[in-house]
Coordinates of C-alpha atoms in Angstrom, one line a residue:
Chain V
M16 CA 0.0 0.0 0.0
S17 CA 1.4 3.4 -0.9
E18 CA 2.0 6.0 1.7
K19 CA -0.4 8.4 0.0
L20 CA -3.3 5.9 0.2
T21 CA -2.6 5.3 3.9
L22 CA -2.6 9.0 4.6
R23 CA -5.8 9.4 2.7
L24 CA -7.5 6.6 4.5
S25 CA -6.5 7.9 7.9
R26 CA -7.8 11.3 6.9
V27 CA -11.2 9.8 5.8
G28 CA -11.2 7.9 9.1
T29 CA -10.7 11.1 11.1
I30 CA -13.5 12.8 9.2
L31 CA -15.9 9.9 9.8
L32 CA -15.1 9.9 13.5
V33 CA -15.8 13.6 13.8
I34 CA -19.1 13.2 12.0
F35 CA -20.1 10.3 14.1
T36 CA -19.2 12.0 17.4
Y37 CA -21.0 15.2 16.6
S38 CA -24.1 13.4 15.3
I39 CA -24.4 11.7 18.6
I40 CA -24.0 14.9 20.5
Y41 CA -26.5 16.8 18.3
L42 CA -29.0 14.0 17.8
P43 CA -31.2 14.7 20.8
I44 CA -31.4 18.4 19.9
V45 CA -32.4 17.5 16.3
I46 CA -35.0 15.1 17.7
I47 CA -36.5 17.8 19.9
A48 CA -36.5 20.3 17.1
F49 CA -38.1 17.7 14.9
L50 CA -40.8 16.9 17.5
S51 CA -41.5 20.6 18.0
F52 CA -42.9 20.7 14.5
N53 CA -45.0 17.6 14.9
A54 CA -48.7 18.3 14.7
S55 CA -49.5 15.4 17.1
S56 CA -49.5 15.9 20.8
R57 CA -48.2 12.4 21.4
D58 CA -44.5 12.1 21.2
Q59 CA -43.7 9.3 18.9
I60 CA -46.2 9.6 16.1
W61 CA -45.5 12.0 13.2
T62 CA -48.8 13.3 11.9
G63 CA -47.6 16.3 10.0
F64 CA -45.7 19.6 10.0
S65 CA -47.1 22.3 12.1
F66 CA -46.3 25.4 14.1
V67 CA -49.1 24.7 16.6
W68 CA -46.8 24.2 19.5
Y69 CA -45.0 27.4 19.0
R70 CA -48.4 29.1 19.1
E71 CA -49.3 27.1 22.1
I72 CA -46.5 28.7 24.1
L73 CA -48.4 32.0 23.9
N74 CA -51.7 30.3 24.7
N75 CA -50.4 28.3 27.7
P76 CA -50.5 30.8 30.5
R77 CA -48.5 28.7 33.0
L78 CA -45.7 28.0 30.5
L79 CA -45.6 31.6 29.3
E80 CA -45.4 32.7 32.9
A81 CA -42.5 30.3 33.6
I82 CA -40.7 31.5 30.5
Q83 CA -41.1 35.1 31.6
N84 CA -39.9 34.2 35.1
T85 CA -36.8 32.4 33.7
L86 CA -35.9 35.4 31.6
L87 CA -36.6 37.9 34.3
I88 CA -34.4 36.0 36.8
A89 CA -31.7 35.5 34.1
V90 CA -31.7 39.2 33.1
L91 CA -31.7 40.5 36.7
A92 CA -29.2 38.0 38.0
T93 CA -26.9 38.7 35.0
L94 CA -27.0 42.5 35.5
I95 CA -26.4 42.3 39.2
S96 CA -23.8 39.6 39.2
T97 CA -21.9 41.3 36.3
V98 CA -21.7 44.6 38.2
L99 CA -20.8 42.9 41.5
G100 CA -18.4 40.3 39.9
T101 CA -16.6 43.0 38.0
L102 CA -16.1 45.1 41.1
F103 CA -14.9 42.0 43.0
A104 CA -12.5 41.1 40.3
I105 CA -11.0 44.7 40.3
G106 CA -10.7 44.5 44.0
I107 CA -9.1 41.1 44.0
H108 CA -6.7 42.2 41.3
G109 CA -5.5 45.0 43.6
L110 CA -4.6 42.6 46.3
S111 CA -1.1 41.2 46.9
R112 CA -0.4 37.8 45.2
K113 CA -0.8 35.9 48.5
Q114 CA -4.1 37.4 49.4
R115 CA -5.3 37.0 45.9
L116 CA -4.6 33.3 45.8
K117 CA -6.5 32.9 49.1
I118 CA -9.5 34.8 48.0
M119 CA -9.6 32.9 44.6
V120 CA -9.9 29.7 46.5
L121 CA -13.0 31.1 48.2
N122 CA -14.2 32.3 44.8
N123 CA -13.7 28.9 43.1
I124 CA -15.3 26.7 45.7
P125 CA -18.9 27.6 44.6
V126 CA -17.8 27.0 41.0
V127 CA -16.7 23.4 41.6
N128 CA -19.2 22.6 44.3
P129 CA -22.0 20.3 43.1
D130 CA -25.2 22.3 42.5
I131 CA -27.1 20.1 45.0
V132 CA -24.8 21.2 47.8
T133 CA -25.1 24.8 46.8
G134 CA -28.9 24.4 46.6
I135 CA -29.3 22.8 50.0
S136 CA -27.0 25.2 51.7
L137 CA -28.9 28.2 50.2
L138 CA -32.2 26.6 51.2
L139 CA -30.9 26.4 54.8
V140 CA -29.6 30.0 54.8
F141 CA -32.7 31.4 53.2
S142 CA -35.0 29.6 55.7
L143 CA -33.0 31.2 58.5
L144 CA -33.6 34.6 57.1
P145 CA -36.9 36.5 57.0
L146 CA -37.3 35.9 53.3
S147 CA -40.4 34.3 51.7
F148 CA -39.4 31.7 49.2
G149 CA -40.1 32.7 45.6
F150 CA -38.9 35.4 43.3
Q151 CA -36.4 37.0 45.8
T152 CA -34.8 33.7 47.0
M153 CA -34.4 32.4 43.5
L154 CA -32.9 35.7 42.3
L155 CA -30.5 35.8 45.3
A156 CA -29.5 32.2 44.6
H157 CA -28.8 32.9 40.9
I158 CA -26.8 36.1 41.7
F159 CA -24.8 34.0 44.2
F160 CA -23.8 31.3 41.8
C161 CA -23.2 33.7 38.8
I162 CA -20.8 36.0 40.6
P163 CA -17.8 33.6 40.7
F164 CA -18.1 33.0 37.0
V165 CA -18.0 36.8 36.2
V166 CA -14.9 37.1 38.5
L167 CA -13.2 34.2 36.7
S168 CA -13.8 35.8 33.3
V169 CA -12.9 39.4 34.2
L170 CA -9.8 38.7 36.2
P171 CA -7.6 37.3 33.4
K172 CA -8.4 40.4 31.3
L173 CA -7.3 42.6 34.2
K174 CA -4.0 40.8 34.4
T175 CA -3.2 41.6 30.7
L176 CA -3.6 45.4 31.4
D177 CA -0.6 47.7 31.9
P178 CA -0.2 47.8 35.7
N179 CA 0.1 51.6 35.6
L180 CA -3.2 52.2 33.7
Y181 CA -5.1 53.3 36.7
D182 CA -2.3 55.5 38.0
A183 CA -2.0 57.0 34.5
A184 CA -5.6 58.1 34.6
I185 CA -5.2 59.6 38.1
D186 CA -2.0 61.3 36.9
L187 CA -3.9 63.0 34.2
G188 CA -6.4 64.4 36.6
A189 CA -9.1 61.8 36.8
S190 CA -10.7 61.1 40.2
R191 CA -10.6 57.5 41.4
F192 CA -14.2 56.9 40.2
K193 CA -13.5 58.4 36.8
A194 CA -10.3 56.4 36.4
L195 CA -12.3 53.3 37.0
W196 CA -15.2 54.2 34.9
L197 CA -13.4 55.9 31.9
V198 CA -10.3 53.7 31.8
I199 CA -10.4 50.4 33.6
I200 CA -14.0 49.3 32.8
P201 CA -13.7 50.1 29.0
S202 CA -10.3 48.3 28.9
I203 CA -11.8 45.0 30.3
K204 CA -15.2 45.2 28.5
V205 CA -14.5 42.0 26.5
G206 CA -14.1 40.1 29.8
I207 CA -17.1 41.7 31.3
L208 CA -19.2 40.8 28.3
A209 CA -18.0 37.2 28.3
G210 CA -18.7 37.0 32.0
S211 CA -22.2 38.3 31.6
L212 CA -22.9 35.8 28.8
I213 CA -21.7 32.9 31.0
A214 CA -23.9 34.3 33.9
F215 CA -26.9 34.5 31.6
T216 CA -26.5 30.9 30.3
M217 CA -25.8 29.6 33.8
S218 CA -29.0 31.2 35.1
I219 CA -31.3 30.4 32.2
D220 CA -30.6 26.6 32.3
D221 CA -30.3 26.1 36.0
F222 CA -32.6 23.6 37.6
V223 CA -31.1 22.1 40.7
I224 CA -30.4 25.3 42.6
S225 CA -33.7 26.8 41.5
Y226 CA -35.5 23.8 42.7
F227 CA -34.3 24.4 46.3
T228 CA -35.1 28.1 46.3
F229 CA -38.4 28.4 44.5
G230 CA -41.8 28.7 46.1
D231 CA -44.9 30.8 46.4
G232 CA -46.0 29.7 42.9
F233 CA -42.9 31.3 41.3
Q234 CA -41.5 28.8 38.9
N235 CA -39.0 28.9 36.1
V236 CA -39.2 26.8 33.0
S237 CA -37.0 24.0 34.2
I238 CA -39.1 23.5 37.3
W239 CA -42.3 23.8 35.3
I240 CA -41.1 21.1 32.9
Y241 CA -40.0 18.8 35.8
S242 CA -43.4 19.2 37.5
R243 CA -45.2 18.2 34.2
L244 CA -43.1 15.3 33.2
G245 CA -45.2 12.2 32.4
R246 CA -48.4 14.0 33.2
R247 CA -51.3 14.7 30.9
T248 CA -50.7 18.5 31.2
F249 CA -47.2 18.1 29.6
S250 CA -47.2 19.8 26.3
P251 CA -44.9 19.6 23.3
S252 CA -44.7 23.4 23.6
V253 CA -41.7 22.6 25.8
Y254 CA -40.0 21.2 22.7
A255 CA -40.9 24.4 20.9
Y256 CA -39.4 26.5 23.7
N257 CA -36.2 24.4 23.7
T258 CA -35.9 24.6 20.0
L259 CA -36.2 28.4 20.2
V260 CA -33.5 28.6 22.9
V261 CA -31.2 26.5 20.8
F262 CA -31.9 28.7 17.8
V263 CA -31.2 31.9 19.7
T264 CA -28.0 30.3 21.2
I265 CA -26.7 29.5 17.7
V266 CA -27.5 33.0 16.4
V267 CA -25.8 34.6 19.4
L268 CA -22.7 32.3 19.2
S269 CA -22.3 32.9 15.5
L270 CA -22.5 36.7 16.0
F271 CA -20.0 36.5 18.8
N272 CA -17.6 34.5 16.6
L273 CA -17.9 36.9 13.8
F274 CA -17.3 39.8 16.2
G275 CA -14.4 38.0 17.7
K276 CA -12.8 37.4 14.3
K277 CA -13.1 41.1 13.5
Q278 CA -11.3 42.0 16.7
K279 CA -8.5 39.5 15.9
S280 CA -7.9 40.9 12.5
I281 CA -7.5 44.4 13.9
K282 CA -4.9 43.0 16.3
G283 CA -3.2 41.3 13.4
E284 CA -2.4 44.7 11.8
K285 CA -0.1 45.5 14.6
I286 CA 3.0 44.3 12.8
Chain D
M18 CA 18.0 78.9 40.5
K19 CA 14.8 78.4 42.5
K20 CA 14.1 75.3 44.6
L21 CA 10.9 73.6 43.2
I22 CA 10.8 70.4 45.2
D23 CA 12.4 69.8 48.6
I24 CA 12.4 66.3 50.0
Q25 CA 13.3 66.2 53.7
N26 CA 14.1 63.1 55.8
L27 CA 11.8 60.9 53.8
V28 CA 11.2 57.3 54.9
K29 CA 9.1 54.8 53.1
Q30 CA 8.4 51.2 54.1
F31 CA 6.6 48.3 52.5
D32 CA 5.6 45.7 55.1
D33 CA 8.4 46.5 57.6
Q34 CA 10.9 46.6 54.8
V35 CA 12.6 50.0 54.5
V36 CA 12.7 50.9 50.8
L37 CA 13.7 54.5 51.2
N38 CA 15.8 55.6 54.2
N39 CA 16.2 59.2 55.2
I40 CA 16.2 60.7 51.8
N41 CA 17.1 64.4 51.5
L42 CA 17.0 66.0 48.1
Y43 CA 16.1 69.2 46.5
I44 CA 15.2 69.8 42.8
N45 CA 15.5 73.1 41.1
E46 CA 13.2 74.7 38.5
N47 CA 14.1 73.7 35.0
E48 CA 16.4 71.0 36.1
F49 CA 16.9 67.7 34.4
I50 CA 17.6 65.4 37.3
T51 CA 18.2 61.7 37.1
L52 CA 17.6 59.1 39.8
L53 CA 20.2 56.4 38.9
G54 CA 20.6 53.0 40.5
P55 CA 20.2 49.3 40.1
S56 CA 16.7 47.8 40.2
G57 CA 15.3 47.6 43.7
C58 CA 17.3 50.6 44.9
G59 CA 14.1 52.6 45.6
K60 CA 14.3 55.1 42.7
T61 CA 10.9 54.2 41.2
T62 CA 9.3 54.4 44.7
L63 CA 10.8 57.9 45.2
L64 CA 9.3 58.9 41.8
R65 CA 5.9 57.5 42.7
L66 CA 6.0 59.4 46.0
I67 CA 6.6 62.6 44.2
G68 CA 3.8 61.8 41.8
G69 CA 1.5 61.0 44.7
F70 CA 0.9 57.3 43.9
E71 CA 2.4 56.2 47.2
T72 CA 2.1 57.7 50.7
L73 CA 5.3 58.3 52.7
D74 CA 5.8 57.1 56.2
E75 CA 8.1 59.8 57.6
G76 CA 9.5 63.2 56.4
K77 CA 8.1 65.8 54.0
I78 CA 7.9 66.6 50.3
L79 CA 7.6 70.3 49.8
F80 CA 6.5 71.6 46.5
E81 CA 7.1 75.4 46.1
D82 CA 7.5 75.4 49.9
K83 CA 4.1 73.8 50.5
N84 CA 3.8 70.3 52.0
I85 CA 2.1 68.2 49.3
A86 CA 1.5 65.0 51.4
D87 CA -2.2 65.6 51.5
I88 CA -2.7 66.6 47.9
P89 CA -3.9 63.6 45.9
A90 CA -2.1 62.6 42.7
H91 CA -4.8 64.0 40.4
K92 CA -4.5 67.5 41.8
R93 CA -0.7 67.8 41.6
P94 CA 0.8 69.9 38.9
I95 CA 2.9 66.9 38.0
N96 CA 2.6 64.4 35.1
T97 CA 4.2 61.1 34.5
V98 CA 5.5 59.1 31.6
F99 CA 5.2 55.5 32.8
Q100 CA 7.5 52.6 32.2
K101 CA 5.5 50.7 29.6
Y102 CA 3.7 53.9 28.7
A103 CA 0.3 52.9 30.2
L104 CA -1.6 54.3 27.2
F105 CA -5.3 53.7 27.3
P106 CA -5.9 50.8 25.0
H107 CA -9.6 51.6 24.2
L108 CA -8.8 55.2 23.0
N109 CA -7.1 56.3 19.9
V110 CA -4.0 58.6 19.8
Y111 CA -6.0 61.9 19.9
Q112 CA -8.3 60.7 22.7
N113 CA -5.3 59.5 24.7
I114 CA -3.6 62.9 24.5
A115 CA -6.9 64.8 25.1
F116 CA -7.7 62.8 28.3
G117 CA -6.0 65.1 30.7
L118 CA -7.5 68.3 29.2
K119 CA -10.9 66.7 29.2
M120 CA -10.6 66.0 32.9
K121 CA -9.9 69.7 33.3
K122 CA -13.1 70.4 31.4
M123 CA -11.4 72.6 28.8
P124 CA -13.5 73.8 25.9
K125 CA -13.4 71.5 22.9
E126 CA -11.6 73.9 20.6
T127 CA -8.8 74.5 23.1
I128 CA -8.4 70.8 23.5
E129 CA -8.1 70.3 19.8
Q130 CA -5.5 73.1 19.4
E131 CA -3.4 71.8 22.3
V132 CA -3.5 68.1 21.2
L133 CA -2.5 69.0 17.7
K134 CA 0.4 71.2 19.0
A135 CA 1.5 68.3 21.2
L136 CA 1.4 65.9 18.3
E137 CA 3.5 68.2 16.3
M138 CA 6.0 68.5 19.1
V139 CA 6.5 64.7 19.3
K140 CA 6.5 64.5 15.5
L141 CA 3.3 62.4 15.2
K142 CA 1.2 64.8 13.1
G143 CA -1.5 62.9 11.2
Y144 CA -1.6 60.0 13.7
E145 CA -4.7 61.4 15.5
S146 CA -7.1 58.6 14.7
R147 CA -4.7 55.8 14.9
N148 CA -5.4 52.9 17.2
I149 CA -2.5 52.8 19.8
K150 CA -2.1 49.1 19.3
T151 CA -1.0 49.7 15.7
L152 CA 1.8 52.0 16.8
S153 CA 5.5 50.9 17.2
G154 CA 7.2 51.1 20.6
G155 CA 8.8 54.4 19.7
Q156 CA 5.6 55.9 18.5
Q157 CA 3.7 54.8 21.7
Q158 CA 6.5 56.4 23.7
R159 CA 5.9 59.7 21.9
V160 CA 2.2 59.5 22.5
A161 CA 2.9 58.9 26.2
I162 CA 5.2 62.0 26.3
A163 CA 2.6 64.1 24.4
R164 CA -0.2 62.9 26.7
A165 CA 1.8 64.1 29.8
L166 CA 3.2 67.4 28.3
V167 CA -0.1 68.6 26.9
N168 CA -1.2 69.3 30.5
K169 CA 1.7 71.8 30.9
P170 CA 2.9 70.3 34.2
K171 CA 5.6 72.0 36.3
V172 CA 7.3 68.7 36.7
L173 CA 7.5 65.7 34.4
L174 CA 8.3 62.4 35.9
L175 CA 9.8 59.7 33.6
D176 CA 10.0 56.2 34.9
E177 CA 12.6 54.3 32.7
P178 CA 10.8 55.6 29.6
L179 CA 13.4 54.4 27.1
A180 CA 14.0 51.0 28.5
A181 CA 11.8 49.2 26.0
L182 CA 13.3 50.9 22.9
D183 CA 16.2 49.6 20.8
L184 CA 19.6 51.2 21.0
K185 CA 19.4 53.6 18.1
L186 CA 15.9 54.8 18.9
R187 CA 17.0 55.2 22.5
Q188 CA 19.8 57.5 21.6
D189 CA 17.6 59.6 19.4
M190 CA 15.0 59.9 22.1
Q191 CA 17.6 60.9 24.7
Y192 CA 18.6 63.8 22.5
E193 CA 14.9 64.7 21.8
L194 CA 13.9 64.6 25.4
K195 CA 16.7 66.8 26.4
E196 CA 15.8 69.2 23.6
M197 CA 12.1 69.2 24.8
Q198 CA 13.1 69.9 28.3
R199 CA 15.2 72.9 27.3
A200 CA 12.6 74.3 25.0
L201 CA 9.7 73.9 27.4
G202 CA 11.6 74.9 30.6
I203 CA 9.9 72.1 32.6
T204 CA 11.6 70.2 35.4
F205 CA 12.3 66.6 34.4
I206 CA 12.8 63.9 37.0
F207 CA 14.1 60.9 35.1
V208 CA 14.5 57.4 36.5
T209 CA 17.0 55.0 34.9
H210 CA 19.4 52.1 35.7
D211 CA 21.4 53.0 32.6
Q212 CA 24.5 55.1 33.7
E213 CA 25.2 56.2 30.1
E214 CA 21.7 57.6 29.8
A215 CA 22.0 59.4 33.1
L216 CA 25.4 61.0 32.2
T217 CA 24.3 62.1 28.7
M218 CA 21.0 63.7 29.6
S219 CA 21.1 65.1 33.1
D220 CA 22.0 68.4 34.8
T221 CA 22.2 66.5 38.1
V222 CA 22.6 62.8 38.8
V223 CA 21.4 61.2 42.0
V224 CA 23.0 57.8 42.6
M225 CA 21.0 55.5 44.8
N226 CA 21.4 52.1 46.2
E227 CA 19.4 50.1 48.8
G228 CA 17.2 52.9 49.7
H229 CA 19.9 55.5 50.2
I230 CA 21.2 58.4 48.2
L231 CA 25.0 57.7 47.8
Q232 CA 25.9 60.8 45.8
I233 CA 24.4 63.9 44.2
G234 CA 26.3 65.8 41.6
T235 CA 26.7 66.8 38.0
P236 CA 27.5 64.0 35.5
I237 CA 31.2 65.1 35.4
D238 CA 31.5 65.1 39.2
I239 CA 29.9 61.8 39.5
Y240 CA 32.1 60.3 36.9
N241 CA 35.4 61.9 38.0
E242 CA 34.9 62.0 41.7
P243 CA 32.8 59.1 42.8
K244 CA 32.3 59.1 46.6
N245 CA 32.7 55.4 47.1
R246 CA 33.3 52.0 45.6
F247 CA 29.7 51.5 44.6
V248 CA 29.3 54.8 42.7
A249 CA 32.7 54.2 41.0
S250 CA 31.9 50.8 39.8
F251 CA 28.2 51.6 38.9
I252 CA 29.2 54.6 36.8
G253 CA 31.3 53.2 34.0
E254 CA 34.1 50.7 34.2
S255 CA 36.9 51.4 36.7
N256 CA 39.9 50.0 38.4
I257 CA 39.4 50.2 42.1
L258 CA 42.6 49.5 44.2
P259 CA 43.5 49.3 47.8
A260 CA 46.0 52.1 48.7
T261 CA 47.5 54.0 51.6
M262 CA 47.3 57.8 51.9
I263 CA 50.8 58.7 53.1
K264 CA 50.1 62.3 53.6
D265 CA 48.3 65.1 51.7
Y266 CA 49.0 64.8 47.9
K267 CA 51.0 61.5 48.4
V268 CA 49.5 58.1 48.0
N269 CA 51.0 54.6 48.0
I270 CA 49.4 52.3 45.4
L271 CA 50.7 48.7 45.2
N272 CA 54.0 49.7 46.9
T273 CA 54.6 52.5 44.5
E274 CA 54.5 56.1 45.7
Y275 CA 52.4 58.5 43.6
T276 CA 51.7 62.2 43.7
C277 CA 48.0 63.0 43.6
V278 CA 45.6 65.9 43.9
D279 CA 43.6 64.6 46.9
H280 CA 44.1 65.8 50.4
G281 CA 42.5 65.8 53.8
F282 CA 42.6 62.1 54.4
G283 CA 45.1 62.3 57.2
E284 CA 48.4 60.4 57.3
Q285 CA 49.0 56.7 56.7
T286 CA 45.3 56.2 56.2
P287 CA 44.1 53.1 54.3
V288 CA 42.0 54.3 51.3
E289 CA 40.8 53.1 47.9
V290 CA 41.7 54.7 44.6
V291 CA 39.8 54.8 41.4
I292 CA 41.5 55.0 38.1
R293 CA 39.4 55.0 35.0
P294 CA 40.4 52.6 32.2
E295 CA 40.9 55.4 29.7
D296 CA 43.3 57.3 32.0
I297 CA 45.9 54.6 32.1
E298 CA 48.8 54.6 29.6
L299 CA 50.8 51.4 29.0
K300 CA 54.5 51.7 28.4
P301 CA 57.2 49.1 27.9
A302 CA 58.3 47.6 31.2
Q303 CA 60.3 50.3 33.1
G304 CA 59.5 49.8 36.8
G305 CA 56.6 51.1 38.8
I306 CA 53.5 48.9 38.6
E307 CA 54.4 46.2 36.1
G308 CA 52.1 43.5 34.8
L309 CA 51.5 41.0 32.0
V310 CA 49.0 41.6 29.1
T311 CA 46.6 38.7 29.2
D312 CA 43.8 39.8 26.9
V313 CA 43.1 42.3 24.2
I314 CA 39.6 42.9 23.0
F315 CA 38.7 45.1 20.1
K316 CA 35.7 47.4 21.0
G317 CA 35.4 49.6 18.0
V318 CA 36.6 53.0 19.2
H319 CA 39.2 51.5 21.5
Y320 CA 40.9 48.3 22.6
E321 CA 40.1 46.8 26.0
I322 CA 43.3 45.5 27.4
I323 CA 43.5 43.3 30.5
V324 CA 46.8 43.5 32.5
M325 CA 47.4 41.2 35.5
V326 CA 49.6 42.7 38.2
G327 CA 50.0 39.7 40.5
T328 CA 46.4 38.8 41.3
I329 CA 45.0 42.3 40.6
E330 CA 43.3 42.8 37.2
F331 CA 43.6 46.1 35.5
I332 CA 41.3 47.2 32.7
I333 CA 42.8 49.7 30.2
H334 CA 41.0 51.4 27.3
S335 CA 43.5 52.5 24.6
T336 CA 43.5 53.2 20.9
L337 CA 46.8 51.4 20.7
S338 CA 46.8 47.6 20.7
Q339 CA 49.2 45.4 22.7
T340 CA 50.5 41.9 22.2
V341 CA 49.3 39.3 24.6
G342 CA 52.1 38.1 26.8
T343 CA 54.2 41.2 26.9
Q344 CA 55.4 42.8 30.2
V345 CA 54.2 46.4 30.5
S346 CA 54.3 49.2 33.0
I347 CA 51.0 50.9 34.1
T348 CA 51.3 54.7 34.2
F349 CA 48.9 57.5 34.9
E350 CA 48.9 61.2 35.7
P351 CA 48.3 62.6 39.2
E352 CA 44.9 63.9 38.0
A353 CA 43.8 60.4 37.1
I354 CA 44.0 59.2 40.7
H355 CA 40.8 59.6 42.6
V356 CA 41.0 58.7 46.3
M357 CA 38.0 57.5 48.2
R358 CA 37.5 56.7 51.9
R359 CA 37.5 53.0 52.6

């Protein structure tokens, strides 16, 4: 066998393996998308193409409310955790190396902790506080688990900055607040944006921690789906919702990649 | 000349470690003063204290006879060119230079005029809308200088601003900075570890080591009359030898008696003498200090010749070469001998 042929075969093998792997990963998503267009309300039987379940989202008040809750929590938790996480990261960055390492351990524990531990501990803490379970507890929980991720994505960006940047702004007559607002924040905006996107996705698909902190009829989508599973009230609208989420994700990711590439090509001009 | 900055008994510590110990220094108006020393000697800390980026532990810094300890950095009439320039990466050249004037809330037209003038001064006309990431090191350096000078400070602090540039560019910038300082009449406080840079540019050189000021003087003084071994060896190459001061104007170096110009050291006092490599003349062996030529290195303008006298190594810079292995006599004029206390 010639070397060329072997090379070609191994290349074909690689391509086949990649196709196989990715089809397995994406198969469930494709199935859900497929079922979301099924006119039948029973899962396995295809009775025709239809948008009925997409319309159903708007007509099912409980599901609609759960979607609204999910988005409300995600948006608020993202905003608050981005602001707090960015400030924390700036503060941590200003510490000495030793102190920074110590505090980063504290920051990273919630990241690696299993959700179930976080959920139960928050449940305990919240029940000790004069808080009624529902919107406020779920929001607090989401802010809590999002902050470390924002810190983790902002901190590396801060490390790449010139260490004298803040002093330079002060030197040119900016107050401390202005130095932060006009110089530091704009210089790390890529990190802040990335952090907020991670926070948003973490919040929007959380089930475990939300399950321990919901109440008072305030449900997000994941809890709503869980409570309907296997029941008659379960509706293929869930598939439609999931498909929409995947669609939005793909669009956002593509835009992000395009935007990122543009940035890179600007950097490339440097030489 | 008028005193502009007067630093008195200044002490600065970081976590119990004294980084500046009892610093006394005054800086005149229109002076180009250089803080020179190896890394870790406290020179950058001293600069940051003047700029207001650090707080001092003891002593005073007077600016035009007023203590400025409580004036925050952003209200001092002082601007800084930072080590790696610290340009704002999200702003273009124009916006970077305009930043200080904007903070002062100057009218837009004035800002535009001043920024364009500053750009012209640093020879970057036409670069207004350039992204700073697309500029070369030398150009970024010029933007940093323009960004500081556009505010018309009374004092400009420069923290090793030329360290990141290549040799040719560095020499050009040395010349240009000196020119700017003369033309603008601003006091420049320059920090460097490069002795040649310090000697070329400064009116006054302050040699520092381990948190102390070792010597303050003009470049010529510092070079010709170093106060101690550290200054002598830090400022250029030198031969530092043990010697005995017999009496005024008479010194014994390596068992040979020499006439010198130094006095006031007492009689029979152990001292050290400095002889610069270019002040030594080699002659065919004729008595006095004799040694063996062990190495001859061509350095461009001169030859660097190593002569061993017993176990003591002499460095000689000469335009005349020598043959390795010849016995020579080391001779020098009385003015070439500089005596230091041991």
